[in-house]
N, CA, C and O atoms as a GROMACS GRO file, in nm:
protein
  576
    1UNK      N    1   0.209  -0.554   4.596
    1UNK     CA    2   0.130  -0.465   4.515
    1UNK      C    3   0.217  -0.361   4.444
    1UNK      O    4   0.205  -0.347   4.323
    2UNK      N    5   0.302  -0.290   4.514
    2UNK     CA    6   0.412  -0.232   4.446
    2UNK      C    7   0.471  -0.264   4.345
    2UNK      O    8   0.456  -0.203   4.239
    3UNK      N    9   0.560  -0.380   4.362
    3UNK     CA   10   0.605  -0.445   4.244
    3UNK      C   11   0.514  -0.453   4.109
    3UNK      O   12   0.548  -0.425   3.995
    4UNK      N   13   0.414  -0.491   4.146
    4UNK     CA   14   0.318  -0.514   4.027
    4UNK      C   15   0.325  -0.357   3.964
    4UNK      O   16   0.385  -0.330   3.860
    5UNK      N   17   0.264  -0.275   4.032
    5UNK     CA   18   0.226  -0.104   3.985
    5UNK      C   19   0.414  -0.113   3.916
    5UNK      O   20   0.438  -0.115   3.795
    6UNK      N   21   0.485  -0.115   3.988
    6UNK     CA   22   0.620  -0.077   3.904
    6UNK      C   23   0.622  -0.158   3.778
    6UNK      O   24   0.684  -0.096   3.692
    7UNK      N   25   0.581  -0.267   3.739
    7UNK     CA   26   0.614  -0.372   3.657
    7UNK      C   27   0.499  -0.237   3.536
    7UNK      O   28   0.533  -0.172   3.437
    8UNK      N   29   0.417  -0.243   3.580
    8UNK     CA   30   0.327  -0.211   3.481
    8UNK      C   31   0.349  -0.036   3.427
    8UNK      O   32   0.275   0.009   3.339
    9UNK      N   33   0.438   0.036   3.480
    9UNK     CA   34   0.468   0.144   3.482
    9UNK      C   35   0.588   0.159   3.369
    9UNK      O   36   0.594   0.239   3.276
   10UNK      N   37   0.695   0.040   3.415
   10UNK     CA   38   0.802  -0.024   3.330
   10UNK      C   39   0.752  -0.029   3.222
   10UNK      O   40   0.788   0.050   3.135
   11UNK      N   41   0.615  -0.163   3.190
   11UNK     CA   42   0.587  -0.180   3.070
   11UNK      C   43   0.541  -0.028   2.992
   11UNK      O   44   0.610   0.008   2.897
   12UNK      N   45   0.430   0.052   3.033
   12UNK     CA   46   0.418   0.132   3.011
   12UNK      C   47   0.521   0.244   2.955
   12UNK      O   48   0.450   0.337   2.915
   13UNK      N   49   0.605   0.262   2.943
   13UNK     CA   50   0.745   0.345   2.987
   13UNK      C   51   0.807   0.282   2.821
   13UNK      O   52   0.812   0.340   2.713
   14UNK      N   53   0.840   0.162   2.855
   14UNK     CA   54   0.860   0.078   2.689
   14UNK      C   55   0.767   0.112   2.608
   14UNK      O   56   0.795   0.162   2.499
   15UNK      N   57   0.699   0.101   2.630
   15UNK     CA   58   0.570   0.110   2.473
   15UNK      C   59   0.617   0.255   2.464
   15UNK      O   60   0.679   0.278   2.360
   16UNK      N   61   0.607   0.337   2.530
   16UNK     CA   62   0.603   0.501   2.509
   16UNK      C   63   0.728   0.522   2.451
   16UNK      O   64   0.721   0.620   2.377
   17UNK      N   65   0.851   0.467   2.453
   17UNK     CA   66   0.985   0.512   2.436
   17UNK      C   67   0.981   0.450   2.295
   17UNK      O   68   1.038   0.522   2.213
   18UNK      N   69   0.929   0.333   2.241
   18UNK     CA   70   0.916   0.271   2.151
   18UNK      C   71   0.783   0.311   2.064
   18UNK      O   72   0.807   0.292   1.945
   19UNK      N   73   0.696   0.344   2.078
   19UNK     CA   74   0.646   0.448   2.002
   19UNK      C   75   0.676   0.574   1.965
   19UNK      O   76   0.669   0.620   1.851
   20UNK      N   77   0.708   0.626   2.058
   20UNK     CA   78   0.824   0.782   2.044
   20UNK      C   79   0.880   0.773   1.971
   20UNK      O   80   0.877   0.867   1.892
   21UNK      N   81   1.004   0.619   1.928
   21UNK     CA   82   1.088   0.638   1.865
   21UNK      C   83   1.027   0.574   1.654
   21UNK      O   84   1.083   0.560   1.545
   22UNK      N   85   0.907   0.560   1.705
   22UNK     CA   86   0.857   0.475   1.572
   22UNK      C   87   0.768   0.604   1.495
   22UNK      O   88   0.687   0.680   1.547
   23UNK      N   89   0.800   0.600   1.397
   23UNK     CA   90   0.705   0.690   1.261
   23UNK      C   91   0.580   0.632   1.243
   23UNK      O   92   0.556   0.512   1.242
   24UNK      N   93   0.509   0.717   1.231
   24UNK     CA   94   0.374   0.699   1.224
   24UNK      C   95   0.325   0.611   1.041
   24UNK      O   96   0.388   0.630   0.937
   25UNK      N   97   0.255   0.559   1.050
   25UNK     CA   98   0.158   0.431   0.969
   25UNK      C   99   0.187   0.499   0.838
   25UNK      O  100   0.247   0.440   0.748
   26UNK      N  101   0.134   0.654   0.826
   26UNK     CA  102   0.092   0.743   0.723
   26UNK      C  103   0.230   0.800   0.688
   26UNK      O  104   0.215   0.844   0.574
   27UNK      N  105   0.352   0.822   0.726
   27UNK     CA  106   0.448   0.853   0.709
   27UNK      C  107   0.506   0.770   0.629
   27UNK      O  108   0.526   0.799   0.511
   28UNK      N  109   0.542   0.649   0.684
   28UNK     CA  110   0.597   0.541   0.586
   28UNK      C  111   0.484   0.501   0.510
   28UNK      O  112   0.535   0.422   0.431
   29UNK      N  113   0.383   0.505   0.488
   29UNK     CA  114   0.301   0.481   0.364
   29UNK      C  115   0.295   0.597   0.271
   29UNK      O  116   0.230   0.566   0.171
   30UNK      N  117   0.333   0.706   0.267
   30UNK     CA  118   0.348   0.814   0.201
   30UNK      C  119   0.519   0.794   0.138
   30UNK      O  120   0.568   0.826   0.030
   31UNK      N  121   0.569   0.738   0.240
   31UNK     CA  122   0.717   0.694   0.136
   31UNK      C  123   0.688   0.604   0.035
   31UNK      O  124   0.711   0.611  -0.085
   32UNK      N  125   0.618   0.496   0.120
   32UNK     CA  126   0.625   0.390   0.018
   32UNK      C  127   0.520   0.403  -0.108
   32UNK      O  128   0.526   0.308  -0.186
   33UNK      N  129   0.405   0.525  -0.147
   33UNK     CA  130   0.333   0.575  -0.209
   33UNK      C  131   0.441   0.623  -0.332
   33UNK      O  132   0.436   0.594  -0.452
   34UNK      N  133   0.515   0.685  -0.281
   34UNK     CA  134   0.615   0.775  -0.372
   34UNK      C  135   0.688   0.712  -0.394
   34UNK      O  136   0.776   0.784  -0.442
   35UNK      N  137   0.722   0.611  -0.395
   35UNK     CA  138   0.845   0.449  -0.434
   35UNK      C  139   0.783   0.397  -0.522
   35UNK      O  140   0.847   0.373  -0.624
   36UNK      N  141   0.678   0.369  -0.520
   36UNK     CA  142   0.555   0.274  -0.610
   36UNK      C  143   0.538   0.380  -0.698
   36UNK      O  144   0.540   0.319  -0.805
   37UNK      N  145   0.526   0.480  -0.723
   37UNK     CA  146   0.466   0.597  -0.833
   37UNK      C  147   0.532   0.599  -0.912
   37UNK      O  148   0.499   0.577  -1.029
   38UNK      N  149   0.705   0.639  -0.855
   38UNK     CA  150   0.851   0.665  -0.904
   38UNK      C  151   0.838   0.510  -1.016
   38UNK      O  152   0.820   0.507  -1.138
   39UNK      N  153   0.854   0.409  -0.929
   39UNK     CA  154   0.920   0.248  -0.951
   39UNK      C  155   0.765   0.210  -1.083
   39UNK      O  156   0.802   0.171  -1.193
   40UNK      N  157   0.682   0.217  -1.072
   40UNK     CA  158   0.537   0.224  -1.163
   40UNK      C  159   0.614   0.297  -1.281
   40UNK      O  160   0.662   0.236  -1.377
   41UNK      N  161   0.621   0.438  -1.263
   41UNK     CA  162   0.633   0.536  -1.408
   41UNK      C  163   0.723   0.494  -1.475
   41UNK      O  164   0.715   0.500  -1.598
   42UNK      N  165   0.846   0.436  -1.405
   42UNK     CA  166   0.984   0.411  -1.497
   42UNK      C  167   0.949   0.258  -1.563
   42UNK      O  168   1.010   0.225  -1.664
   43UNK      N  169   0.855   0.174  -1.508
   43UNK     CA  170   0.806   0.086  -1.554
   43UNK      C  171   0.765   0.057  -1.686
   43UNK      O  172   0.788  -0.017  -1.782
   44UNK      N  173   0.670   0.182  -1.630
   44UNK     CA  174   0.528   0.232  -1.750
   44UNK      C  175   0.625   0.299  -1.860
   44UNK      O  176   0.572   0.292  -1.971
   45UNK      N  177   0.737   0.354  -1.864
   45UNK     CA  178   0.817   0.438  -1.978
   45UNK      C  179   0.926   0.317  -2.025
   45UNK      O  180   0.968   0.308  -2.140
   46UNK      N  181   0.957   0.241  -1.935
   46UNK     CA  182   1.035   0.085  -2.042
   46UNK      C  183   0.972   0.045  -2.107
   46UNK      O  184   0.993   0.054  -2.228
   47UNK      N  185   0.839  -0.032  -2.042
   47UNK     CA  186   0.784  -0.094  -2.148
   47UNK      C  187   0.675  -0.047  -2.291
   47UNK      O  188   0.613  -0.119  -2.369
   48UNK      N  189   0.690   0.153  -2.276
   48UNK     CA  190   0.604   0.226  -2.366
   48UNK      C  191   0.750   0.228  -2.470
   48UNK      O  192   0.733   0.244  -2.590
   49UNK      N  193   0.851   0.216  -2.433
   49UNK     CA  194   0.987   0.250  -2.509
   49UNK      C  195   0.974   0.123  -2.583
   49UNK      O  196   0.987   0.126  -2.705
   50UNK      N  197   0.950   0.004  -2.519
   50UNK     CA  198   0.967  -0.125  -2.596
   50UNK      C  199   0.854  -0.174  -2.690
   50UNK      O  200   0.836  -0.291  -2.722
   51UNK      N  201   0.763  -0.038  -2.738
   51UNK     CA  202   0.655  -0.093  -2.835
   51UNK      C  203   0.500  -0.100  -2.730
   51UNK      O  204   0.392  -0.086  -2.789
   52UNK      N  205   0.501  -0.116  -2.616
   52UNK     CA  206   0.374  -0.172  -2.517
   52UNK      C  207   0.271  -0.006  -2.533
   52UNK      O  208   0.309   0.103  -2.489
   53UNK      N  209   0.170  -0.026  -2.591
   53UNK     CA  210   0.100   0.119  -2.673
   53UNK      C  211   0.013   0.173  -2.507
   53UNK      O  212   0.041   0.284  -2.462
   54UNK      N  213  -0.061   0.107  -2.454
   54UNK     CA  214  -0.124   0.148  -2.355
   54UNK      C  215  -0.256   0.222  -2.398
   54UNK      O  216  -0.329   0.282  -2.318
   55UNK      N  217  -0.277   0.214  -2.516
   55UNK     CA  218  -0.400   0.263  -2.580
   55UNK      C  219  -0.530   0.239  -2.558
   55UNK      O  220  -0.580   0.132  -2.594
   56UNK      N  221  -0.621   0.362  -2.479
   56UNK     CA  222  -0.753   0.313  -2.486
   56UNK      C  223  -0.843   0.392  -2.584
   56UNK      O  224  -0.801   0.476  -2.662
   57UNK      N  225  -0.972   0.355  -2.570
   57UNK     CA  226  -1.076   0.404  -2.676
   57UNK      C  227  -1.096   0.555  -2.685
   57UNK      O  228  -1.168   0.602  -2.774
   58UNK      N  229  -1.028   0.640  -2.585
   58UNK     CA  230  -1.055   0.759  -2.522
   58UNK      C  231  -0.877   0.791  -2.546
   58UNK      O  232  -0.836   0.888  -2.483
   59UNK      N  233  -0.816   0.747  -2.598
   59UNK     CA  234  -0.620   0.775  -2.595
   59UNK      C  235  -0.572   0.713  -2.502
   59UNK      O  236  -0.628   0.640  -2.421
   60UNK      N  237  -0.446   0.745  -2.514
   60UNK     CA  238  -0.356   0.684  -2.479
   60UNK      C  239  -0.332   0.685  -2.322
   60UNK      O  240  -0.395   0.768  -2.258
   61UNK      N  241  -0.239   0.592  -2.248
   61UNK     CA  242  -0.256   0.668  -2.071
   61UNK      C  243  -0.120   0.741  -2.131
   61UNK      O  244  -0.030   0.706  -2.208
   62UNK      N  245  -0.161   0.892  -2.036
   62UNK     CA  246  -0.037   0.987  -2.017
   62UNK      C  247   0.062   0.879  -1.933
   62UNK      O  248   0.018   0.785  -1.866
   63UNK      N  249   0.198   0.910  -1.950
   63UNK     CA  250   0.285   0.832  -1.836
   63UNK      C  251   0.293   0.896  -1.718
   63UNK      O  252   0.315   0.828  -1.617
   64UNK      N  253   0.278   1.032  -1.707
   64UNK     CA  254   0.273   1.104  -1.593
   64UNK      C  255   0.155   1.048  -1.529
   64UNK      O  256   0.163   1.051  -1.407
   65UNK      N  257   0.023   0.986  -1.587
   65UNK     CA  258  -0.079   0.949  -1.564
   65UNK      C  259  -0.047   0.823  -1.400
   65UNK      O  260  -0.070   0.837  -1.280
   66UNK      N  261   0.008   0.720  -1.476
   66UNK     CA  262   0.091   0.636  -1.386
   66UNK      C  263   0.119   0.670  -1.246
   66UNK      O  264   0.044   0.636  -1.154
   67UNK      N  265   0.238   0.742  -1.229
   67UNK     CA  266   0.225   0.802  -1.104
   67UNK      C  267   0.137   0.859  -0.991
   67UNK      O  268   0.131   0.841  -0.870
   68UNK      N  269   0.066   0.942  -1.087
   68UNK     CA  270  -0.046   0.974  -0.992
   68UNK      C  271  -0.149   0.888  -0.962
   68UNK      O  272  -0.190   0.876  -0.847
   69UNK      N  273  -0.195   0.825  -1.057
   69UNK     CA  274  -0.290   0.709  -1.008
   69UNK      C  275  -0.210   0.575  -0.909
   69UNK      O  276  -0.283   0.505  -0.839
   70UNK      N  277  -0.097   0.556  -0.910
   70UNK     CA  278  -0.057   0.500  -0.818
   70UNK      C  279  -0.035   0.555  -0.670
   70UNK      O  280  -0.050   0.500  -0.561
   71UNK      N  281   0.007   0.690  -0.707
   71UNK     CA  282   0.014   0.743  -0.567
   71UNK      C  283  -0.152   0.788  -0.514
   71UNK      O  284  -0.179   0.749  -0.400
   72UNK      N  285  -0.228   0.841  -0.563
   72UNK     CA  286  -0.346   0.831  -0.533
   72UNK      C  287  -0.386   0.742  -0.443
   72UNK      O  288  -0.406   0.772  -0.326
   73UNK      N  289  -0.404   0.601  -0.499
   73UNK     CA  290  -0.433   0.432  -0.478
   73UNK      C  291  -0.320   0.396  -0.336
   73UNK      O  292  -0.341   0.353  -0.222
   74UNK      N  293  -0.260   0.418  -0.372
   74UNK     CA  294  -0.164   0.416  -0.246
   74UNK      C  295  -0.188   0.482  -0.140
   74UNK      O  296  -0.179   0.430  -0.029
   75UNK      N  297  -0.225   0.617  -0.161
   75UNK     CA  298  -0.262   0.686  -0.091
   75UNK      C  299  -0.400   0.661   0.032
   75UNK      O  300  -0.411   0.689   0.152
   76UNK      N  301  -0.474   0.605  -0.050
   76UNK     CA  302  -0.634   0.497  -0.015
   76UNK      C  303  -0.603   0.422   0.064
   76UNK      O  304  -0.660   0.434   0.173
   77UNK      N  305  -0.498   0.310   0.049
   77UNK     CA  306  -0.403   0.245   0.106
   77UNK      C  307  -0.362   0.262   0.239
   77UNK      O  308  -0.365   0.179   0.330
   78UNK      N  309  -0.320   0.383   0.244
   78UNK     CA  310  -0.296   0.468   0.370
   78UNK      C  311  -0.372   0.447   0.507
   78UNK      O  312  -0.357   0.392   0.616
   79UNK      N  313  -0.452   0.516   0.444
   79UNK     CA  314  -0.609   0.590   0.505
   79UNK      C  315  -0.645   0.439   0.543
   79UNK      O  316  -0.633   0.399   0.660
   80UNK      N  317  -0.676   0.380   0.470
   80UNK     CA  318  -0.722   0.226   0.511
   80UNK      C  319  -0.623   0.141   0.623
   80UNK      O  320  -0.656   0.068   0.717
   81UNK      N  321  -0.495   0.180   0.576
   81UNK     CA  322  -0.398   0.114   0.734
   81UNK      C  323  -0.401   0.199   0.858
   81UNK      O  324  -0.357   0.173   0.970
   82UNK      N  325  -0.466   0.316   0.810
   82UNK     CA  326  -0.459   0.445   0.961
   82UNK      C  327  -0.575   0.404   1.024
   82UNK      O  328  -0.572   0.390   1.146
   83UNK      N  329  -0.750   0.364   0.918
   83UNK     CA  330  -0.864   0.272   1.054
   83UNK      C  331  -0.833   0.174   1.099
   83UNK      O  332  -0.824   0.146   1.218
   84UNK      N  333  -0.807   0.092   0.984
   84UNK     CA  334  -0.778  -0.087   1.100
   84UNK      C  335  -0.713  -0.049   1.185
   84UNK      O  336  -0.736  -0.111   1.289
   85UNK      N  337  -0.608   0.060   1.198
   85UNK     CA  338  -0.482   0.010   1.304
   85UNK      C  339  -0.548   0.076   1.449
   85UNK      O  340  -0.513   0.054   1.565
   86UNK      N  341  -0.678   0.182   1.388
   86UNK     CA  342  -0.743   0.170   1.529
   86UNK      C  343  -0.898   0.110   1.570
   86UNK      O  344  -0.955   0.112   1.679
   87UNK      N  345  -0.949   0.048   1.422
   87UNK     CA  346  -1.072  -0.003   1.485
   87UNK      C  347  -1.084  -0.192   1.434
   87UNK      O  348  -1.186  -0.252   1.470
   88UNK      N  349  -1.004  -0.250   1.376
   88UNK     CA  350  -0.978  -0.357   1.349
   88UNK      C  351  -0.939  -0.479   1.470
   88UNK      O  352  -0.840  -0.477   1.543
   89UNK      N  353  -1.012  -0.548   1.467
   89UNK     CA  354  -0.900  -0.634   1.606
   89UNK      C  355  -0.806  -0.682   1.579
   89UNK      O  356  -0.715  -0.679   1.662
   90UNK      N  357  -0.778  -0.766   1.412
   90UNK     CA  358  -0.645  -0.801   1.415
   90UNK      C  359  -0.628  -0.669   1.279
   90UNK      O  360  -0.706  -0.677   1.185
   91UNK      N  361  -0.538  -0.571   1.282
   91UNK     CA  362  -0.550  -0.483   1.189
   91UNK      C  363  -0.453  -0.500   1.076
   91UNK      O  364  -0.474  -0.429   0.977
   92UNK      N  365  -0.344  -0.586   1.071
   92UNK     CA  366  -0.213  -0.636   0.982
   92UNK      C  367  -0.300  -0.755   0.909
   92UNK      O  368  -0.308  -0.748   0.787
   93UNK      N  369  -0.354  -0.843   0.963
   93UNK     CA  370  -0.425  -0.948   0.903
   93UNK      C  371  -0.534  -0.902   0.784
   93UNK      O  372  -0.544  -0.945   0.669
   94UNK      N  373  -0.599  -0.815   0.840
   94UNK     CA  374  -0.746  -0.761   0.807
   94UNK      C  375  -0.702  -0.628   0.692
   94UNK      O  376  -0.783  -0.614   0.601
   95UNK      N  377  -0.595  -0.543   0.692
   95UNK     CA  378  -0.549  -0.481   0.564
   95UNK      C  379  -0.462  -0.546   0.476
   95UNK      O  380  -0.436  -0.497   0.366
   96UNK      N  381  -0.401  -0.679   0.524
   96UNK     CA  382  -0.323  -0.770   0.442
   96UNK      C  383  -0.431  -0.818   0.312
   96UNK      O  384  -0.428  -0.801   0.191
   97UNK      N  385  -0.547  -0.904   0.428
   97UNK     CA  386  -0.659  -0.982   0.295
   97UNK      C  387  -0.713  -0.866   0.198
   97UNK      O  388  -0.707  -0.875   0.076
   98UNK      N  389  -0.768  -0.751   0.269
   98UNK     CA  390  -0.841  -0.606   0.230
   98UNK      C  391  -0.727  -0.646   0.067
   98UNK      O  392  -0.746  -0.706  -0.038
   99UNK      N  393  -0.637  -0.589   0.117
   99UNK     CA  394  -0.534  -0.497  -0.018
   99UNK      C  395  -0.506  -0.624  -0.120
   99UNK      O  396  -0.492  -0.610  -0.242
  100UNK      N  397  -0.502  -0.728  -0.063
  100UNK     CA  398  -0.502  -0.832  -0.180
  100UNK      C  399  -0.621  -0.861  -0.256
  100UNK      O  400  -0.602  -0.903  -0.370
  101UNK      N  401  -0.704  -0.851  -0.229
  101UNK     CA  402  -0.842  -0.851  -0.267
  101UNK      C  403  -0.868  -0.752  -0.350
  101UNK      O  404  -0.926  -0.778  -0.456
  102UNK      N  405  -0.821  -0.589  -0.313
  102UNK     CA  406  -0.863  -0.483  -0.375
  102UNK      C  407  -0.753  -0.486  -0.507
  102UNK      O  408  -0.771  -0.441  -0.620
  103UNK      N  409  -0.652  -0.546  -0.461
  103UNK     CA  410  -0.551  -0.560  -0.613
  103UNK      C  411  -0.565  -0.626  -0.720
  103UNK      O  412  -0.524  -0.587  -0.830
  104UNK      N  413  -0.653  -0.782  -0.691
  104UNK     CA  414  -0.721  -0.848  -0.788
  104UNK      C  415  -0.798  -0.791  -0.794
  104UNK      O  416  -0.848  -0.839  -0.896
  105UNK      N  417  -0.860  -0.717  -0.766
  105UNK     CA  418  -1.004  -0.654  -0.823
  105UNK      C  419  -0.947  -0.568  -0.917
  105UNK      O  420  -0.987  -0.572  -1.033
  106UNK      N  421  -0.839  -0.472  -0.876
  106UNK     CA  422  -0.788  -0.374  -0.969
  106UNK      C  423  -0.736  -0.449  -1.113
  106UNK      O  424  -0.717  -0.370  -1.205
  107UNK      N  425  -0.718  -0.561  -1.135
  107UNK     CA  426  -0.641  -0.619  -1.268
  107UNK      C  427  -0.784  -0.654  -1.306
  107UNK      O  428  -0.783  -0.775  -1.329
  108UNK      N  429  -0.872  -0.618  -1.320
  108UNK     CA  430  -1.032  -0.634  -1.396
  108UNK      C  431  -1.038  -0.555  -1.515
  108UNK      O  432  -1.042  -0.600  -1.630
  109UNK      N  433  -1.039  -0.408  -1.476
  109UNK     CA  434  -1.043  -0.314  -1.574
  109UNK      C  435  -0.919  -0.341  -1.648
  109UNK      O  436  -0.933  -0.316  -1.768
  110UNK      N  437  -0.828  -0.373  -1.623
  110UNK     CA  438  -0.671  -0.419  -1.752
  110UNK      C  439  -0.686  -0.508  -1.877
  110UNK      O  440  -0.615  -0.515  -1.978
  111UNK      N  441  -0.829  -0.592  -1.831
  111UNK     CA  442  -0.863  -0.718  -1.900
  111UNK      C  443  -0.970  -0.666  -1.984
  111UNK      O  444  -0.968  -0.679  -2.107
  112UNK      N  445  -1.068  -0.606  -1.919
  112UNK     CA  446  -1.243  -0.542  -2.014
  112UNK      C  447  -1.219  -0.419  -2.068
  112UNK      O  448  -1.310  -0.383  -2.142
  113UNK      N  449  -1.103  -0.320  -2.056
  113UNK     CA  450  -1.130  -0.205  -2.109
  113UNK      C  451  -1.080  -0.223  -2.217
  113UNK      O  452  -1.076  -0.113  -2.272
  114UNK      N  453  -1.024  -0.329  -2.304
  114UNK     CA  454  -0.963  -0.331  -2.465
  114UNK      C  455  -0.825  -0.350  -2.507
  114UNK      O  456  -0.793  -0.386  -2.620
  115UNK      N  457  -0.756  -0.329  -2.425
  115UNK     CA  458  -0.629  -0.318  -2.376
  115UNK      C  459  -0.569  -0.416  -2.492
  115UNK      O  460  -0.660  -0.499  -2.501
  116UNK      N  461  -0.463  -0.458  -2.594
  116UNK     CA  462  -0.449  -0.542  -2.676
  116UNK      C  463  -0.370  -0.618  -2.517
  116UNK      O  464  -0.380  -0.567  -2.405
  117UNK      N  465  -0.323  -0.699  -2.535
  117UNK     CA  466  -0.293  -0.851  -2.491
  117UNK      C  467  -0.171  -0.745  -2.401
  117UNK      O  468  -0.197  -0.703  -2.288
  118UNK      N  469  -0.036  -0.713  -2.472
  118UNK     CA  470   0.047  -0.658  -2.427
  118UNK      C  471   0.096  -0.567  -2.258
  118UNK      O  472   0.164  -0.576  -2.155
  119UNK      N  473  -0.027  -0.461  -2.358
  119UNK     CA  474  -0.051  -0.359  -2.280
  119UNK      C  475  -0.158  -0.430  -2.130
  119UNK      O  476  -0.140  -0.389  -2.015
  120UNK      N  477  -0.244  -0.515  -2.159
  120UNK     CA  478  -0.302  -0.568  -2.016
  120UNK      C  479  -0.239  -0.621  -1.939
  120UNK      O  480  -0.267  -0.607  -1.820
  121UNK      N  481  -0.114  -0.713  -1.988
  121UNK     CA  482  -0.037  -0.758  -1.935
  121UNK      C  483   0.026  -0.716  -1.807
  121UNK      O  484   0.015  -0.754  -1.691
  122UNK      N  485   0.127  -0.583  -1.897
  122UNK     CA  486   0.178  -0.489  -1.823
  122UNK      C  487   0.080  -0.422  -1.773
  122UNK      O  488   0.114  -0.369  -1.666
  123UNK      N  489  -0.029  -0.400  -1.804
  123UNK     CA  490  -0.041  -0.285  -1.698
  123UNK      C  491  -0.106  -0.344  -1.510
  123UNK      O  492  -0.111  -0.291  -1.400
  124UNK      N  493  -0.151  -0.509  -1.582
  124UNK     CA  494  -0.137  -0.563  -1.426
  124UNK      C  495  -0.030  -0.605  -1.387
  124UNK      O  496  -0.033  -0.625  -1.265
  125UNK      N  497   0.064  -0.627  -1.435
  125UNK     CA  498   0.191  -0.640  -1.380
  125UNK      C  499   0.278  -0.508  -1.314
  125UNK      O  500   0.357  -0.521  -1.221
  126UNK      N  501   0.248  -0.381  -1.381
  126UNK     CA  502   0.250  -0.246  -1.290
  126UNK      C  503   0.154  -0.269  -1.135
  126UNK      O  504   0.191  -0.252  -1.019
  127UNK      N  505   0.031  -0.311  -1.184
  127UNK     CA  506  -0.027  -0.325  -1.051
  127UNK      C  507   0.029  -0.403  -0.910
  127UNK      O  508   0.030  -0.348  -0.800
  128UNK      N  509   0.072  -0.535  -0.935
  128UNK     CA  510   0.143  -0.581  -0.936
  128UNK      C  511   0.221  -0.512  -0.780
  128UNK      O  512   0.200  -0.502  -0.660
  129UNK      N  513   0.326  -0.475  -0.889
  129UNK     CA  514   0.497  -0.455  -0.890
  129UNK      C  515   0.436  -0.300  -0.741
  129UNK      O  516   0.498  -0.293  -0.635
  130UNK      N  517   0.343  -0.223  -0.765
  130UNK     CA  518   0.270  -0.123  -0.677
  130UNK      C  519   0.229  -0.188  -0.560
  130UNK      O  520   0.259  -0.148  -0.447
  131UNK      N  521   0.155  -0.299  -0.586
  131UNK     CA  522   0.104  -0.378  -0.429
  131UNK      C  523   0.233  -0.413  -0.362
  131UNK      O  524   0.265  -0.362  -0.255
  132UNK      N  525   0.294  -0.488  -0.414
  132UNK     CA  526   0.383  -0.515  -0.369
  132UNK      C  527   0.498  -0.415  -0.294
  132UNK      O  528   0.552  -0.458  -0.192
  133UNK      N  529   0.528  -0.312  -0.335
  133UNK     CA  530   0.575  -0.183  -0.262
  133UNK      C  531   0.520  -0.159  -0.120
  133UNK      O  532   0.574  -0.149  -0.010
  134UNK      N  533   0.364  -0.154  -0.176
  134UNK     CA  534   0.333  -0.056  -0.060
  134UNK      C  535   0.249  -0.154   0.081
  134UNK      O  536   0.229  -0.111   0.194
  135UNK      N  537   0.217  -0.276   0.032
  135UNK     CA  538   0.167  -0.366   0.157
  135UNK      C  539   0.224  -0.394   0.232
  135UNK      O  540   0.163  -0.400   0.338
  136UNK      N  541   0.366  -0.429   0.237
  136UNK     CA  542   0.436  -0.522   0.342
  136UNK      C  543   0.480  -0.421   0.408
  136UNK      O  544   0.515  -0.457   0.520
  137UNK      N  545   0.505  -0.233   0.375
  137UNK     CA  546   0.569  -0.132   0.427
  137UNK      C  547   0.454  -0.134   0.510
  137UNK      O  548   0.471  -0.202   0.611
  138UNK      N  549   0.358  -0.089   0.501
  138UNK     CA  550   0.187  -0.062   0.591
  138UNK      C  551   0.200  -0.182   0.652
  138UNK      O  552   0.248  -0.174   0.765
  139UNK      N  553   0.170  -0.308   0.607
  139UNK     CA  554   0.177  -0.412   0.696
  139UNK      C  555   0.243  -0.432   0.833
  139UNK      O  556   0.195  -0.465   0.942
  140UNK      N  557   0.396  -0.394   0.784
  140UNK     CA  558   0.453  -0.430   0.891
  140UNK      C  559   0.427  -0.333   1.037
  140UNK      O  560   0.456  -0.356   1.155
  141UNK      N  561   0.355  -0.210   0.966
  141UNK     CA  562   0.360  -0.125   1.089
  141UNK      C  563   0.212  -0.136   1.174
  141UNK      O  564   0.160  -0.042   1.234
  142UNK      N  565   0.174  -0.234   1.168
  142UNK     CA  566   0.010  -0.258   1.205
  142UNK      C  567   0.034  -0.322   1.302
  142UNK      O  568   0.154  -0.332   1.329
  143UNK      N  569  -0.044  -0.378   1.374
  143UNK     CA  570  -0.012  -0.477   1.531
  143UNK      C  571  -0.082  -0.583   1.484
  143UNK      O  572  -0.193  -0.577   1.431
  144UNK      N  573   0.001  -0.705   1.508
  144UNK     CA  574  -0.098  -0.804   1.404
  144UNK      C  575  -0.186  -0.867   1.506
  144UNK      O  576  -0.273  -0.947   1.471
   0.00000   0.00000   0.00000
């Protein structure tokens, strides 16, 4: 009986030293928020440099615009890997499908709001290039 209580004390002891030593869900998704914003805007300013207008019926998107709506969205992102990871049963699986789902959904408005051909392009390909940042960082820190 001993042995067992020690075995499980051991295990116990690991998880704690190994969580101790691990950053929290919202930490590295707040990096990877601000990677995607950064890596988005310089995006969004190549391809506004190379002619791509970004023009809607209401003006133009600010480029500063970019950033924040990515970090925002990212931000959502977050919050969404901080419930699954405590009320989800498989929570890496279940914000994996979530965020792919919510990213095709996001390249909708790129297509119906008027966007000439160019500019829709890019601007789901910003979307894109953002999912891709910030899922596999959140992902990996989920328990699958």
């Amino acid at each position: 009986m001993s042995t067992i209580t020690t075995a499980q004390q051991t295990t116990r002891s690991t998880r704690s030293a190994r969580a101790a030593g691990r950053k929290p869900v919202w930490l590295h998704g707040l990096g990877a928020a601000v990677a995607a914003g950064a890596v988005v805007t310089v995006l969004a300013t190549a391809a506004s440099s190379a002619g791509v207008s970004f023009e809607t019926a209401s003006g133009p998107i600010p480029i500063l615009g970019f950033a924040q709506l990515t970090v925002m969205f990212s931000l959502i992102g977050v919050a969404m890997a901080a419930v699954m990871a405590r009320v989800a049963r498989r929570p890496r699986r279940t914000f994996v499908v979530t965020t792919v789902v919510l990213t095709v959904a996001s390249l909708v408005p790129d297509v119906t709001f008027g966007f000439d051909a160019a500019s829709a392009v890019v601007l789901m390909l910003l979307h894109v290039v953002a999912a891709v940042i910030v899922i596999p960082v959140l992902a990996r820190r989920l328990a699958r």
